Amino acid sequence: MFVVCHNGKNLFKTLIYVAGNKLITSFHEMNGTIGSLVFIWSGLEKSLRISIQKLHAGEIPKSSYGISRSLDAWQQAVAPRVNNRPLQTVLSNRLVEMLKEALVIRNLVCHGLIGIKAQFHAEEPEANLTVELGDDKRVLTWSQLQELFDWMSRASWLIDDLTKAAMDNDDERSNARLRSWERFPNQK
C-alpha cells in the first residue's frame, strides 16, 4: 500500500510502498480525486458567476466575491419573491446547503491534506484521503468522494435551471422546468 504522511514540516516526506497483487483503488486514482474536486469546483464557481451576472443585469455585485458569498448572493437572487414556487425554494436551499458542506470538504482537501492511502486488496480498508484543518480532521473515503462528485457534477445544470426559473415570470413554466430535479441529488 502507498501511504503519504505529514511529518510536521514536509507534506510528502514519507512514502511507503508495499507490493500487492491487484490494485483496488490505486494511489494515482486517489491523486485523481484531488484533481476532480478542483476541476468540479472550478466549473461550479463559473456557473455561479454566470448566473449571478444574469440575475443582476450583467453585473457581478461586489458583495458576491468569494465562493461562500457567491452562494449566498445567488441563493438570495433565485429565491421566489412570493411563496408560489415552493420547489424552487426547496431546491435552492438544498443545493446551497450541500454546496456549503462540499466547500468545507474542498477547503479541507486543498488546504489541509495530510495523507493519501490506496487500497491494494479487497480486505484492506477503503482507500482514502486524510485531511485536517484547525480542529476539523476527517478521513474521506473513495466511495464518499465518488458520491460527492456524482451530485456535484450535476449541480451546475441545477444552478442554471434555478437561475432560469428565477428569471421567468411564468410560475407554471418555472415549476415545470424544475420538476425533474425534485429528488436531487438522488435522481439520475
mmCIF file of N, CA, C and O in Angstrom, residues 37 40-41 98 101-103 105-106 140 142-154:
data_model
loop_
_atom_site.group_PDB
_atom_site.id
_atom_site.type_symbol
_atom_site.label_atom_id
_atom_site.label_comp_id
_atom_site.label_asym_id
_atom_site.label_seq_id
_atom_site.Cartn_x
_atom_site.Cartn_y
_atom_site.Cartn_z
ATOM 1 N N LEU A 37 -11.914 17.081 -7.720
ATOM 2 C CA LEU A 37 -12.555 18.033 -6.824
ATOM 3 C C LEU A 37 -12.281 19.469 -7.263
ATOM 4 O O LEU A 37 -13.199 20.292 -7.353
ATOM 5 N N ILE A 40 -14.175 20.159 -10.665
ATOM 6 C CA ILE A 40 -15.626 20.330 -10.484
ATOM 7 C C ILE A 40 -15.911 21.666 -9.810
ATOM 8 O O ILE A 40 -16.828 22.384 -10.201
ATOM 9 N N TRP A 41 -15.125 22.025 -8.802
ATOM 10 C CA TRP A 41 -15.336 23.314 -8.124
ATOM 11 C C TRP A 41 -15.136 24.484 -9.061
ATOM 12 O O TRP A 41 -15.861 25.474 -9.003
ATOM 13 N N MET A 98 -25.903 21.825 0.529
ATOM 14 C CA MET A 98 -24.988 20.769 0.103
ATOM 15 C C MET A 98 -23.669 21.361 -0.404
ATOM 16 O O MET A 98 -22.594 20.828 -0.111
ATOM 17 N N GLU A 101 -21.423 22.477 2.493
ATOM 18 C CA GLU A 101 -20.715 21.349 3.107
ATOM 19 C C GLU A 101 -19.608 20.855 2.175
ATOM 20 O O GLU A 101 -18.505 20.531 2.616
ATOM 21 N N ALA A 102 -19.896 20.807 0.868
ATOM 22 C CA ALA A 102 -18.871 20.402 -0.097
ATOM 23 C C ALA A 102 -17.720 21.402 -0.111
ATOM 24 O O ALA A 102 -16.559 21.017 -0.323
ATOM 25 N N LEU A 103 -18.018 22.666 0.120
ATOM 26 C CA LEU A 103 -16.971 23.688 0.191
ATOM 27 C C LEU A 103 -16.044 23.433 1.374
ATOM 28 O O LEU A 103 -14.826 23.604 1.272
ATOM 29 N N ILE A 105 -15.356 20.507 2.546
ATOM 30 C CA ILE A 105 -14.520 19.378 2.122
ATOM 31 C C ILE A 105 -13.458 19.854 1.136
ATOM 32 O O ILE A 105 -12.291 19.479 1.232
ATOM 33 N N ARG A 106 -13.842 20.700 0.197
ATOM 34 C CA ARG A 106 -12.890 21.258 -0.767
ATOM 35 C C ARG A 106 -11.765 21.980 -0.035
ATOM 36 O O ARG A 106 -10.585 21.801 -0.330
ATOM 37 N N LEU A 140 -11.687 10.907 4.361
ATOM 38 C CA LEU A 140 -12.637 10.923 3.248
ATOM 39 C C LEU A 140 -12.373 9.702 2.382
ATOM 40 O O LEU A 140 -11.338 9.612 1.723
ATOM 41 N N TRP A 142 -12.849 6.764 -0.612
ATOM 42 C CA TRP A 142 -13.058 6.749 -2.056
ATOM 43 C C TRP A 142 -14.549 6.822 -2.379
ATOM 44 O O TRP A 142 -14.973 7.630 -3.196
ATOM 45 N N SER A 143 -15.359 5.988 -1.726
ATOM 46 C CA SER A 143 -16.793 5.963 -2.043
ATOM 47 C C SER A 143 -17.483 7.265 -1.629
ATOM 48 O O SER A 143 -18.377 7.739 -2.336
ATOM 49 N N GLN A 144 -17.085 7.871 -0.518
ATOM 50 C CA GLN A 144 -17.649 9.166 -0.131
ATOM 51 C C GLN A 144 -17.328 10.230 -1.176
ATOM 52 O O GLN A 144 -18.192 11.038 -1.533
ATOM 53 N N LEU A 145 -16.106 10.232 -1.657
ATOM 54 C CA LEU A 145 -15.698 11.214 -2.666
ATOM 55 C C LEU A 145 -16.432 10.985 -3.983
ATOM 56 O O LEU A 145 -16.865 11.942 -4.629
ATOM 57 N N GLN A 146 -16.620 9.726 -4.374
ATOM 58 C CA GLN A 146 -17.342 9.440 -5.623
ATOM 59 C C GLN A 146 -18.799 9.875 -5.516
ATOM 60 O O GLN A 146 -19.377 10.414 -6.476
ATOM 61 N N GLU A 147 -19.418 9.664 -4.360
ATOM 62 C CA GLU A 147 -20.798 10.115 -4.134
ATOM 63 C C GLU A 147 -20.879 11.645 -4.211
ATOM 64 O O GLU A 147 -21.795 12.201 -4.815
ATOM 65 N N LEU A 148 -19.917 12.319 -3.629
ATOM 66 C CA LEU A 148 -19.845 13.780 -3.675
ATOM 67 C C LEU A 148 -19.706 14.266 -5.120
ATOM 68 O O LEU A 148 -20.432 15.155 -5.566
ATOM 69 N N PHE A 149 -18.793 13.643 -5.867
ATOM 70 C CA PHE A 149 -18.577 14.049 -7.257
ATOM 71 C C PHE A 149 -19.800 13.784 -8.117
ATOM 72 O O PHE A 149 -20.065 14.526 -9.065
ATOM 73 N N ASP A 150 -20.535 12.725 -7.808
ATOM 74 C CA ASP A 150 -21.719 12.379 -8.592
ATOM 75 C C ASP A 150 -22.722 13.530 -8.610
ATOM 76 O O ASP A 150 -23.147 13.975 -9.662
ATOM 77 N N TRP A 151 -23.098 14.037 -7.437
ATOM 78 C CA TRP A 151 -24.090 15.113 -7.433
ATOM 79 C C TRP A 151 -23.459 16.461 -7.795
ATOM 80 O O TRP A 151 -24.098 17.291 -8.436
ATOM 81 N N MET A 152 -22.199 16.679 -7.394
ATOM 82 C CA MET A 152 -21.553 17.956 -7.724
ATOM 83 C C MET A 152 -21.405 18.139 -9.233
ATOM 84 O O MET A 152 -21.503 19.249 -9.741
ATOM 85 N N SER A 153 -21.176 17.049 -9.947
ATOM 86 C CA SER A 153 -21.001 17.144 -11.394
ATOM 87 C C SER A 153 -22.305 17.523 -12.096
ATOM 88 O O SER A 153 -22.284 17.957 -13.247
ATOM 89 N N ARG A 154 -23.438 17.386 -11.419
ATOM 90 C CA ARG A 154 -24.741 17.785 -11.983
ATOM 91 C C ARG A 154 -25.212 19.130 -11.431
ATOM 92 O O ARG A 154 -26.175 19.709 -11.925
#
